[in-house]
XYZ file of C-alpha atoms in Angstrom:
302
model
C -32.957 53.886 29.325
C -33.965 50.479 30.096
C -32.461 48.759 27.080
C -29.134 48.877 25.453
C -28.885 51.809 22.778
C -26.625 49.517 20.634
C -28.043 45.929 20.610
C -31.487 46.416 22.381
C -30.651 43.959 25.222
C -32.168 44.881 28.716
C -32.138 45.290 31.565
C -28.753 47.030 32.004
C -26.654 46.190 34.954
C -25.070 48.908 37.322
C -21.490 49.383 36.631
C -20.173 52.011 38.949
C -21.062 55.463 40.330
C -18.958 58.541 40.552
C -19.074 62.433 40.652
C -17.497 65.006 38.194
C -13.826 64.957 39.634
C -12.706 67.195 36.937
C -14.614 69.993 38.653
C -14.580 68.310 42.087
C -18.401 68.447 42.029
C -20.291 66.172 44.301
C -23.292 64.820 42.459
C -23.104 61.146 41.604
C -23.646 59.792 38.191
C -24.283 56.315 37.204
C -22.872 54.084 34.696
C -24.608 50.787 33.556
C -23.446 48.150 31.358
C -25.265 45.995 28.839
C -25.287 42.332 29.755
C -25.085 41.287 25.932
C -22.706 43.399 24.134
C -21.012 44.983 27.151
C -21.478 48.709 26.102
C -21.449 50.937 29.114
C -23.361 54.224 29.113
C -24.364 57.116 31.490
C -27.910 56.251 32.960
C -28.657 59.799 34.140
C -27.069 62.350 32.012
C -27.617 66.153 32.116
C -30.081 67.456 29.990
C -28.659 68.846 26.598
C -29.473 72.437 27.822
C -27.269 71.891 30.849
C -24.260 70.195 29.318
C -22.442 73.444 28.681
C -21.691 73.955 32.430
C -19.763 70.686 32.424
C -17.488 71.809 29.538
C -16.616 75.630 29.358
C -13.348 77.557 28.816
C -11.694 75.458 31.494
C -12.276 72.282 29.471
C -11.288 73.787 26.295
C -7.946 75.069 27.438
C -7.246 71.474 28.836
C -8.206 70.002 25.333
C -6.036 72.517 23.605
C -2.942 72.093 25.650
C -3.226 68.347 25.122
C -3.430 68.841 21.254
C -0.312 71.269 20.958
C 2.677 70.418 18.800
C 3.136 68.172 15.730
C 4.378 64.969 17.610
C 1.094 64.793 19.220
C -0.557 64.076 15.823
C 2.257 62.091 14.177
C 0.966 58.491 14.870
C -2.466 59.557 13.661
C -1.238 61.019 10.509
C 0.926 57.979 9.831
C -2.170 55.756 10.427
C -4.402 57.754 8.028
C -1.754 57.656 5.317
C -1.673 53.916 5.414
C -5.128 53.899 3.928
C -5.521 57.289 2.246
C -2.976 59.594 0.750
C -5.430 62.512 -0.139
C -8.885 63.442 -0.906
C -11.453 65.186 1.104
C -11.105 64.642 4.805
C -13.611 65.475 7.653
C -12.313 65.689 11.095
C -15.330 65.584 13.571
C -14.735 67.607 16.696
C -11.599 69.204 15.094
C -11.240 71.496 18.009
C -8.676 74.256 16.934
C -7.384 72.063 14.036
C -4.443 70.543 15.282
C -5.006 67.262 13.247
C -5.981 68.794 10.016
C -2.933 71.173 10.236
C -0.666 68.298 10.989
C -1.722 66.500 7.633
C 0.380 69.030 6.074
C -0.228 68.122 2.500
C -2.112 69.987 -0.348
C -3.312 66.540 -1.387
C -6.153 66.953 1.262
C -9.233 69.027 1.049
C -9.959 69.850 4.593
C -13.269 70.000 6.413
C -14.174 69.817 10.080
C -17.264 69.949 12.517
C -16.731 71.694 16.000
C -19.288 72.656 18.493
C -17.139 75.535 20.276
C -17.393 78.648 18.090
C -13.923 79.949 19.468
C -12.138 76.746 18.615
C -13.953 76.496 15.167
C -12.757 79.980 14.191
C -9.205 79.117 15.350
C -9.340 75.953 13.099
C -10.618 77.951 10.121
C -7.516 80.471 10.555
C -5.022 77.994 11.362
C -5.787 75.442 8.536
C -8.195 77.142 5.846
C -10.481 74.277 6.587
C -14.446 74.445 5.834
C -15.539 74.084 9.534
C -19.197 73.693 10.460
C -19.950 75.170 13.997
C -22.823 73.038 15.563
C -24.079 69.701 16.345
C -22.835 67.020 14.227
C -26.040 65.630 13.232
C -27.095 69.242 11.959
C -23.940 69.232 9.352
C -25.120 69.624 5.959
C -22.932 67.189 3.972
C -24.088 65.340 1.246
C -23.825 61.640 0.915
C -20.475 60.456 -0.501
C -18.713 63.629 0.164
C -15.486 62.079 1.967
C -12.582 60.051 1.234
C -11.907 59.695 4.844
C -13.537 60.915 8.387
C -11.606 61.106 11.414
C -12.990 61.536 14.980
C -10.397 61.512 17.990
C -11.999 61.163 21.409
C -15.295 62.564 20.566
C -17.763 59.573 19.900
C -17.833 59.004 23.796
C -19.315 62.508 24.081
C -22.435 61.974 21.817
C -25.844 61.145 22.843
C -26.481 58.952 19.746
C -23.335 56.997 18.664
C -25.370 54.571 16.577
C -26.864 57.497 14.658
C -23.553 59.017 14.204
C -21.943 55.800 12.476
C -24.857 55.845 10.270
C -24.398 59.509 9.310
C -20.568 58.819 8.850
C -21.199 55.769 6.630
C -23.639 57.827 4.555
C -21.217 60.800 4.287
C -18.127 58.555 3.109
C -17.418 57.531 -0.510
C -17.578 53.988 -1.311
C -14.139 52.764 -0.142
C -13.851 55.639 2.239
C -12.568 55.119 5.791
C -13.574 56.107 9.205
C -10.640 56.385 11.455
C -11.310 56.970 15.300
C -10.045 56.744 18.822
C -11.885 56.525 22.142
C -11.089 55.293 25.825
C -11.135 51.740 26.498
C -13.388 50.698 29.450
C -11.774 47.367 29.521
C -8.223 48.713 29.990
C -5.761 47.817 32.672
C -6.034 51.523 33.614
C -9.618 51.348 34.420
C -9.416 48.000 36.297
C -6.636 49.674 38.353
C -8.381 52.881 39.063
C -12.111 52.108 38.700
C -14.101 55.230 39.683
C -11.144 57.289 39.740
C -10.073 56.526 36.235
C -9.387 59.939 34.475
C -10.961 58.726 31.064
C -14.378 58.277 32.616
C -14.826 62.088 32.428
C -18.257 62.005 34.028
C -20.679 63.486 32.972
C -18.938 64.498 29.596
C -18.348 61.071 28.356
C -21.867 59.515 27.716
C -20.584 56.250 26.416
C -17.696 53.829 27.166
C -16.436 51.360 24.540
C -14.455 48.208 24.831
C -13.373 46.010 21.563
C -16.502 43.807 21.737
C -19.146 46.787 22.259
C -17.345 48.653 19.543
C -17.644 45.795 17.123
C -21.367 45.120 18.153
C -22.003 49.008 17.359
C -20.359 48.814 14.086
C -22.396 45.721 13.290
C -25.351 47.735 13.049
C -23.934 49.392 9.721
C -22.424 47.781 6.587
C -18.831 48.850 7.823
C -15.864 46.392 7.513
C -13.155 46.389 10.073
C -9.591 47.277 8.847
C -8.026 47.728 12.222
C -8.816 47.424 16.011
C -6.244 47.723 18.500
C -5.384 49.188 21.850
C -2.795 51.951 22.310
C 0.102 52.180 24.741
C -0.087 54.760 27.311
C -1.648 55.545 30.558
C -4.022 58.009 32.408
C -2.128 57.205 35.678
C -1.002 60.744 36.568
C -4.440 62.394 36.358
C -6.137 59.265 37.946
C -3.708 59.302 40.790
C -4.358 63.087 41.315
C -8.196 62.391 41.726
C -7.372 59.904 44.478
C -5.118 62.330 46.151
C -7.828 64.989 45.849
C -10.465 62.670 47.185
C -8.197 61.808 50.069
C -7.616 65.454 50.917
C -11.255 66.196 50.831
C -12.041 63.390 53.265
C -9.399 64.975 55.653
C -11.049 68.374 55.374
C -8.584 70.018 52.909
C -9.358 71.484 49.505
C -7.224 71.112 46.401
C -7.331 72.817 43.236
C -9.729 71.268 40.821
C -8.057 70.170 37.727
C -10.273 72.317 35.641
C -8.774 75.444 37.499
C -5.139 74.343 37.236
C -2.715 76.466 35.181
C 0.118 75.259 33.010
C 2.662 73.547 35.254
C 6.143 74.956 35.731
C 8.709 73.886 33.014
C 10.950 71.934 35.544
C 7.774 69.841 36.733
C 6.892 69.360 33.386
C 10.317 67.830 32.379
C 10.274 65.691 35.448
C 6.740 64.269 34.538
C 8.026 63.598 30.806
C 10.749 61.660 32.152
C 8.501 59.680 34.554
C 6.302 58.919 31.596
C 8.882 57.711 29.188
C 10.287 55.410 31.510
C 8.222 53.479 33.984
C 4.856 54.568 32.613
C 5.853 53.953 29.060
C 6.847 50.286 30.077
C 3.410 49.993 31.816
C 1.472 51.262 28.784
C 3.401 49.218 26.360
C 2.681 45.883 28.312
C -1.074 46.936 28.785
C -1.328 47.396 24.973
C 0.393 44.134 24.082
C -2.191 42.473 26.191
C -4.933 44.202 24.429
C -5.683 46.187 27.623
C -4.227 49.752 26.708
C -6.196 52.725 27.825
C -7.334 53.882 24.368
C -8.851 52.225 21.382
C -7.833 53.099 17.823
C -10.104 51.728 14.975
C -10.441 51.995 11.201
C -13.619 50.804 9.548
C -14.225 50.948 5.750
C -17.320 51.536 3.681
């Protein structure tokens, strides 16, 4: 791709290259950046038919573990309730239904889209939602169907975010909102860890956004911006593990890839949580206050 898929500027500039560290594979992938709107994208993505080998059961388990528990979704539930208190809601990439379940109110009519058949079935059984299984662009929703559409850490995985935004805009009712979260490529986290930054997720993340590139993409539709902020937190632990694994590999030692990791013992998880709530919490708060938090949270309105 010799021009920006968002604004059309060209030629892109080499941003960085790195392998799939989640599986500890060696093939290098190249990220390039638009010189105008600053969008970053994967220059040499795997073919769609090959993408399944970069996900699989191990990836699904990691995502499911990250989404367990009501507390994980509480901030997102509060955000959606600032703008909408009920109606038809679609969660794109709903996984096993954690967010839809967390809404916890009969005021909502629940819908989802999920590419994993197993996760989609879990979401249906867990929430009673009508979940379409398959590619988002194949979903059979009518124009003006939803009061709210959510999308948490999914947009960066999709091959045509510009087209996705157009579909979302069409599916929303007038006044409907699109609330989503994505990693922030201009974060302090990325500045520190560069090619070891956990949220690069090569080659699963095809696009990487900053506030400026996200606004440029939204400008290709008629959305109005209600909220744009970076969140506190950090990918410090996982990013450091990638550095340690790479150092061990260079020394001739093999460490277990994150894709093969079982859940940590309870004591270790408690120690890590204490660390996150102290030093890492302060670091994440400072980064977010400076607009350099690891994730972007945005709400757009039709």
